[in-house]
Short mmCIF file of C-alpha atoms and ligand atoms in Angstrom, two decimals:
data_model
loop_
_atom_site.label_atom_id
_atom_site.label_comp_id
_atom_site.label_asym_id
_atom_site.label_seq_id
_atom_site.Cartn_x
_atom_site.Cartn_y
_atom_site.Cartn_z
CA MET P 1 -39.86 -34.27 -15.67
CA GLN P 2 -38.08 -31.10 -14.34
CA ARG P 3 -34.30 -32.16 -13.01
CA VAL P 4 -33.20 -29.31 -10.35
CA GLU P 5 -30.49 -28.70 -8.59
CA SER P 6 -30.29 -26.11 -6.92
CA VAL P 7 -32.44 -24.90 -3.19
CA LYS P 8 -34.05 -21.70 -4.93
CA ALA P 9 -35.18 -23.45 -8.02
CA LEU P 10 -36.87 -25.98 -5.76
CA ARG P 11 -38.73 -23.02 -4.05
CA ALA P 12 -39.84 -21.64 -6.42
CA GLN P 13 -40.90 -24.68 -8.88
CA VAL P 14 -42.89 -25.94 -5.12
CA LYS P 15 -44.42 -22.07 -4.51
CA ALA P 16 -45.65 -22.19 -8.19
CA TRP P 17 -47.89 -25.87 -7.83
CA ARG P 18 -49.35 -24.27 -4.12
CA GLN P 19 -50.40 -21.12 -6.17
CA GLN P 20 -52.03 -23.31 -8.74
CA GLY P 21 -53.46 -25.51 -5.79
CA GLU P 22 -51.76 -28.92 -6.06
CA THR P 23 -50.54 -31.11 -3.90
CA ILE P 24 -47.45 -32.41 -3.63
CA ALA P 25 -46.05 -35.62 -2.29
CA PHE P 26 -42.00 -36.62 -1.91
CA VAL P 27 -39.64 -39.64 -2.45
CA PRO P 28 -36.33 -38.47 -0.97
CA THR P 29 -33.00 -41.55 -1.85
CA MET P 30 -29.91 -42.12 -2.38
CA GLY P 31 -30.55 -42.98 -6.36
CA ASN P 32 -29.17 -46.67 -7.58
CA LEU P 33 -32.97 -46.98 -8.39
CA HIS P 34 -34.59 -50.39 -8.33
CA ALA P 35 -38.48 -51.25 -8.40
CA GLY P 36 -38.64 -51.10 -4.95
CA HIS P 37 -37.91 -47.31 -5.32
CA LEU P 38 -39.80 -47.44 -8.38
CA SER P 39 -43.58 -48.25 -6.56
CA LEU P 40 -43.04 -45.52 -3.22
CA VAL P 41 -43.00 -43.60 -6.70
CA ALA P 42 -46.70 -44.83 -7.74
CA LYS P 43 -47.13 -44.97 -4.92
CA ALA P 44 -46.87 -41.13 -4.17
CA ARG P 45 -49.23 -39.93 -7.37
CA GLU P 46 -51.82 -41.96 -6.30
CA LEU P 47 -51.07 -39.50 -2.31
CA ALA P 48 -51.10 -36.18 -5.14
CA ASP P 49 -50.89 -33.99 -7.46
CA LYS P 50 -47.37 -33.18 -8.28
CA VAL P 51 -44.92 -36.39 -7.42
CA ILE P 52 -40.93 -34.13 -6.23
CA VAL P 53 -38.18 -37.04 -5.90
CA SER P 54 -34.67 -36.02 -4.64
CA ILE P 55 -31.22 -37.67 -5.49
CA PHE P 56 -28.69 -37.71 -2.64
CA VAL P 57 -26.21 -39.78 -1.15
CA ASN P 58 -26.28 -37.72 1.96
CA PRO P 59 -22.15 -38.19 3.48
CA LEU P 60 -23.26 -37.95 6.51
CA GLN P 61 -25.31 -40.70 7.05
CA PHE P 62 -22.29 -43.32 6.52
CA ASP P 63 -20.47 -44.36 9.50
CA ASP P 64 -17.34 -45.95 6.63
CA LYS P 65 -16.37 -43.63 4.25
CA SER P 66 -15.48 -46.16 1.87
CA ASP P 67 -18.45 -47.15 1.66
CA LEU P 68 -20.02 -43.98 0.75
CA SER P 69 -17.42 -43.32 -1.30
CA ALA P 70 -18.74 -47.38 -2.86
CA TYR P 71 -21.91 -46.60 -2.81
CA PRO P 72 -22.73 -46.87 -6.07
CA ARG P 73 -24.08 -43.44 -8.00
CA THR P 74 -25.73 -44.03 -11.07
CA LEU P 75 -27.36 -41.08 -11.41
CA ASP P 76 -28.58 -41.34 -15.54
CA ALA P 77 -30.33 -44.70 -15.35
CA ASP P 78 -31.71 -43.47 -12.50
CA ILE P 79 -33.40 -39.73 -14.21
CA GLU P 80 -34.34 -41.92 -17.37
CA GLN P 81 -36.00 -44.56 -15.23
CA LEU P 82 -37.94 -42.27 -13.58
CA THR P 83 -39.05 -40.55 -17.17
CA SER P 84 -40.92 -44.05 -17.42
CA VAL P 85 -43.03 -43.19 -14.40
CA VAL P 86 -44.92 -40.11 -13.60
CA CYS P 87 -42.84 -37.84 -11.58
CA ASP P 88 -43.27 -34.45 -11.74
CA LEU P 89 -38.87 -33.04 -10.55
CA VAL P 90 -36.34 -34.83 -9.71
CA PHE P 91 -33.87 -32.89 -6.73
CA THR P 92 -30.31 -33.14 -7.31
CA PRO P 93 -27.97 -31.71 -4.92
CA THR P 94 -24.58 -31.43 -4.40
CA VAL P 95 -23.06 -32.00 -1.38
CA GLU P 96 -22.93 -28.68 -1.74
CA VAL P 97 -26.16 -27.61 -2.32
CA MET P 98 -27.20 -29.94 1.16
CA TYR P 99 -24.15 -28.90 3.00
CA PRO P 100 -22.97 -25.40 1.58
CA GLN P 101 -21.47 -24.36 4.99
CA GLY P 102 -19.22 -28.01 5.55
CA MET P 103 -20.84 -30.47 7.72
CA ASP P 104 -18.69 -30.52 10.86
CA SER P 105 -20.71 -28.10 12.99
CA HIS P 106 -24.35 -28.54 11.00
CA THR P 107 -26.21 -28.70 13.26
CA LYS P 108 -27.60 -32.19 14.11
CA VAL P 109 -31.44 -33.66 14.46
CA VAL P 110 -31.20 -36.34 17.15
CA VAL P 111 -34.39 -38.69 17.03
CA PRO P 112 -33.85 -40.12 20.66
CA ASP P 113 -35.71 -44.04 21.52
CA MET P 114 -35.93 -44.87 18.14
CA ASP P 115 -31.84 -43.93 16.99
CA ASP P 116 -29.16 -46.28 19.02
CA LYS P 117 -31.45 -50.12 18.08
CA LEU P 118 -30.19 -52.14 16.25
CA CYS P 119 -28.92 -50.41 13.07
CA GLY P 120 -28.62 -48.07 14.86
CA GLN P 121 -26.63 -49.88 17.92
CA ASN P 122 -23.35 -51.05 15.60
CA ARG P 123 -23.49 -47.62 13.25
CA PRO P 124 -22.78 -44.93 15.22
CA GLY P 125 -24.18 -41.15 13.77
CA HIS P 126 -26.14 -43.24 11.38
CA PHE P 127 -29.89 -42.39 11.85
CA ASP P 128 -28.75 -38.67 13.00
CA GLY P 129 -27.50 -38.10 9.24
CA VAL P 130 -30.36 -39.33 8.43
CA ALA P 131 -32.43 -37.53 10.52
CA THR P 132 -31.09 -33.93 9.35
CA VAL P 133 -31.03 -34.39 5.74
CA VAL P 134 -34.44 -36.00 6.33
CA SER P 135 -34.76 -32.10 8.34
CA LYS P 136 -33.45 -30.70 6.14
CA LEU P 137 -35.50 -32.07 2.84
CA PHE P 138 -38.14 -32.48 4.08
CA ASN P 139 -38.10 -27.95 4.33
CA MET P 140 -37.04 -28.12 1.19
CA VAL P 141 -39.98 -29.74 -0.59
CA GLN P 142 -42.47 -28.51 1.51
CA ALA P 143 -44.01 -31.96 0.98
CA ASP P 144 -47.96 -32.79 1.78
CA VAL P 145 -46.83 -36.62 2.12
CA ALA P 146 -43.77 -38.05 2.44
CA VAL P 147 -42.99 -42.02 1.55
CA PHE P 148 -40.33 -44.36 2.68
CA GLY P 149 -39.56 -48.04 2.05
CA ASP P 150 -40.92 -50.61 4.94
CA LYS P 151 -37.33 -52.82 3.78
CA ASP P 152 -35.66 -49.81 6.29
CA PHE P 153 -38.48 -50.32 8.78
CA GLN P 154 -35.99 -48.52 11.47
CA GLN P 155 -35.78 -45.79 9.46
CA LEU P 156 -39.59 -45.06 8.67
CA LEU P 157 -39.71 -45.58 12.51
CA LEU P 158 -38.10 -43.28 13.50
CA ILE P 159 -38.85 -40.12 10.38
CA LYS P 160 -42.82 -41.07 11.29
CA LYS P 161 -41.57 -40.45 14.99
CA LEU P 162 -38.92 -36.84 13.66
CA ALA P 163 -42.15 -35.89 11.53
CA LEU P 164 -44.67 -35.93 15.09
CA ASP P 165 -42.44 -34.44 17.53
CA LEU P 166 -41.50 -31.52 15.21
CA ASN P 167 -45.06 -31.12 13.89
CA LEU P 168 -44.03 -30.84 10.57
CA ALA P 169 -46.48 -30.73 8.57
CA VAL P 170 -46.01 -33.81 6.39
CA GLU P 171 -47.33 -37.22 6.36
CA VAL P 172 -44.91 -39.95 6.39
CA ILE P 173 -46.52 -42.95 4.85
CA GLY P 174 -44.46 -46.49 4.43
CA GLY P 175 -44.49 -48.79 0.96
CA PRO P 176 -44.28 -52.15 0.23
CA THR P 177 -40.80 -54.42 0.49
CA PHE P 178 -40.38 -55.49 -2.90
CA ARG P 179 -38.37 -58.73 -3.28
CA GLU P 180 -36.52 -60.66 -5.97
CA PRO P 181 -38.10 -63.94 -6.84
CA ASN P 182 -36.00 -65.84 -4.48
CA GLY P 183 -37.59 -63.46 -2.26
CA LEU P 184 -34.49 -60.91 -1.07
CA ALA P 185 -35.39 -57.86 -0.48
CA MET P 186 -34.67 -55.40 -3.28
CA SER P 187 -31.79 -52.68 -2.78
CA SER P 188 -29.09 -50.64 -3.88
CA ARG P 189 -25.91 -53.32 -1.80
CA ASN P 190 -27.30 -55.98 -3.73
CA GLN P 191 -25.70 -55.15 -6.14
CA TYR P 192 -22.35 -56.23 -4.27
CA LEU P 193 -23.28 -60.08 -4.00
CA THR P 194 -21.39 -62.04 -6.09
CA THR P 195 -23.93 -64.15 -8.63
CA GLU P 196 -23.47 -67.27 -5.54
CA GLN P 197 -24.15 -64.18 -2.94
CA PHE P 198 -26.57 -63.94 -4.60
CA ALA P 199 -29.09 -66.85 -4.76
CA GLN P 200 -27.22 -67.31 -0.89
CA ALA P 201 -28.58 -64.12 0.36
CA ALA P 202 -32.38 -65.97 0.21
CA SER P 203 -31.96 -67.39 3.30
CA LEU P 204 -32.42 -64.09 5.19
CA TYR P 205 -36.17 -63.87 4.10
CA GLN P 206 -36.35 -67.43 4.83
CA VAL P 207 -35.19 -67.56 7.68
CA LEU P 208 -37.69 -64.35 8.87
CA SER P 209 -40.45 -66.15 7.44
CA ALA P 210 -39.92 -69.11 9.62
CA VAL P 211 -40.39 -67.15 13.12
CA LYS P 212 -43.62 -66.03 11.54
CA ALA P 213 -43.94 -69.28 11.34
CA GLN P 214 -43.10 -69.88 14.51
CA LEU P 215 -45.23 -67.29 15.98
CA GLU P 216 -48.13 -68.03 14.92
CA GLN P 217 -47.99 -71.51 15.85
CA ALA P 218 -47.98 -69.88 19.85
CA ASN P 219 -44.17 -70.35 20.06
CA THR P 220 -43.25 -67.56 22.44
CA ASN P 221 -39.38 -68.08 23.27
CA TYR P 222 -38.75 -65.53 21.57
CA HIS P 223 -34.97 -65.62 22.83
CA GLN P 224 -34.52 -69.12 21.70
CA LEU P 225 -36.66 -68.26 18.09
CA GLU P 226 -33.81 -65.25 17.81
CA SER P 227 -30.59 -67.33 18.63
CA GLU P 228 -31.90 -70.14 16.55
CA ALA P 229 -31.52 -68.15 13.24
CA VAL P 230 -28.94 -66.57 13.55
CA SER P 231 -27.16 -69.83 13.65
CA GLN P 232 -29.18 -70.78 10.88
CA LEU P 233 -27.62 -67.54 8.89
CA THR P 234 -24.29 -68.22 10.65
CA GLU P 235 -24.59 -71.49 8.91
CA ALA P 236 -25.57 -69.91 5.09
CA GLY P 237 -22.43 -67.89 5.20
CA PHE P 238 -23.71 -64.65 6.93
CA VAL P 239 -21.51 -62.61 9.34
CA VAL P 240 -25.30 -61.98 11.40
CA ASP P 241 -25.50 -58.45 13.45
CA TYR P 242 -29.01 -59.23 14.92
CA VAL P 243 -31.66 -60.88 14.29
CA GLU P 244 -35.14 -59.18 16.87
CA ILE P 245 -38.12 -59.53 17.33
CA ARG P 246 -39.39 -56.56 18.45
CA ARG P 247 -42.70 -54.13 19.39
CA ALA P 248 -44.35 -53.11 15.87
CA GLN P 249 -45.07 -49.82 17.05
CA ASP P 250 -41.74 -48.62 18.66
CA LEU P 251 -39.68 -51.55 18.19
CA GLU P 252 -38.89 -51.89 22.09
CA ILE P 253 -38.18 -55.92 23.27
CA ALA P 254 -41.65 -57.19 22.34
CA THR P 255 -43.45 -59.01 25.81
CA LYS P 256 -45.56 -61.97 25.24
CA ALA P 257 -48.60 -59.61 25.74
CA ASP P 258 -47.99 -57.82 23.14
CA HIS P 259 -49.53 -59.05 19.24
CA ASN P 260 -47.84 -57.24 17.26
CA LEU P 261 -44.08 -57.58 16.07
CA ARG P 262 -41.81 -56.76 13.34
CA ILE P 263 -39.09 -59.68 12.81
CA LEU P 264 -35.98 -57.38 12.04
CA ALA P 265 -32.62 -58.07 11.02
CA ALA P 266 -29.34 -57.30 9.41
CA ALA P 267 -26.03 -59.54 8.88
CA GLN P 268 -23.32 -59.30 5.82
CA LEU P 269 -22.81 -61.00 3.57
CA GLY P 270 -19.25 -60.84 1.19
CA LYS P 271 -18.80 -56.95 0.66
CA ALA P 272 -23.04 -56.58 1.73
CA ARG P 273 -24.96 -55.20 4.07
CA LEU P 274 -27.88 -56.49 4.29
CA ILE P 275 -30.98 -55.76 6.27
CA ASP P 276 -35.05 -57.16 5.59
CA ASN P 277 -37.75 -57.30 7.98
CA ILE P 278 -40.82 -58.94 7.91
CA ALA P 279 -44.62 -57.96 10.12
CA CYS P 280 -45.87 -60.64 12.19
CA ASN P 281 -49.31 -59.61 13.76
CA LEU P 282 -50.57 -61.93 15.94
CA ALA P 283 -54.11 -60.06 17.33
O1 PAF I 1 -33.11 -44.98 2.52
C1 PAF I 1 -32.71 -43.82 1.76
O2 PAF I 1 -32.25 -43.63 0.70
C2 PAF I 1 -32.18 -42.35 3.09
O3 PAF I 1 -31.38 -43.02 4.29
C3 PAF I 1 -32.39 -41.56 2.67
C4 PAF I 1 -34.00 -41.75 3.61
C5 PAF I 1 -33.33 -40.95 1.74
C6 PAF I 1 -32.11 -40.39 4.00
O4 PAF I 1 -30.42 -39.82 2.76
#
């Protein structure tokens, strides 16, 4: 596996692969890799001849600067893990490489209707930061396909919309959420949890699964199901941001006529802001 830090070296390798007729799959990450990330790399491997992973903690998407400085950076261990799966190139740019002109007056990519709801509501500028860095990475890597986790479902839909709206020649694909044995979705932020909180955190998936079970039993009182879920999570020790039953295709408020639903939640437990979501197809 090659490690590349400059855009010039990345483009040279991509060009050489293209000249040999190779296809390219891309997995953007912020590092601190876990089994969920590695599964996305394995999926990427199935989809193209060459796999590129990027590791870059993007300051532009952090609305809270202390969250940015605390974000776990484990580059050596990440590179070690990537050598255990088949990854051809890891791109590890610095902030100066990604933003040589600085970030203050940098061009921003905004994805309307997707950036201001759910996680966008309490994290101003977060999704603009994600859309901007992903657009830059897409332009640098020029992949045929890019794989993102279903765990960040709003982010996945936002990037799909970005690629569609801007006619980007990259197919954006989701990969399934990986879970701990207690059901907690794998996340780099789980390491902020104490042992006790890690056990408590299992409630998030349990509560979402209970909402799904109610929907499957034809309970269509979405508002009541959401409020009950918020109460259960609050009782379990979470400070809840939202629990919402939404239309899966665009995350708009679900009506009784919608059958393809997504149940999404975000909640703080100790120092960790946890998000999770599950699909619920009633058709
Ligand atoms: O999901 C992430 O790790 C990040 O938001 C991404 C897509 C790599 C952009 O920085």
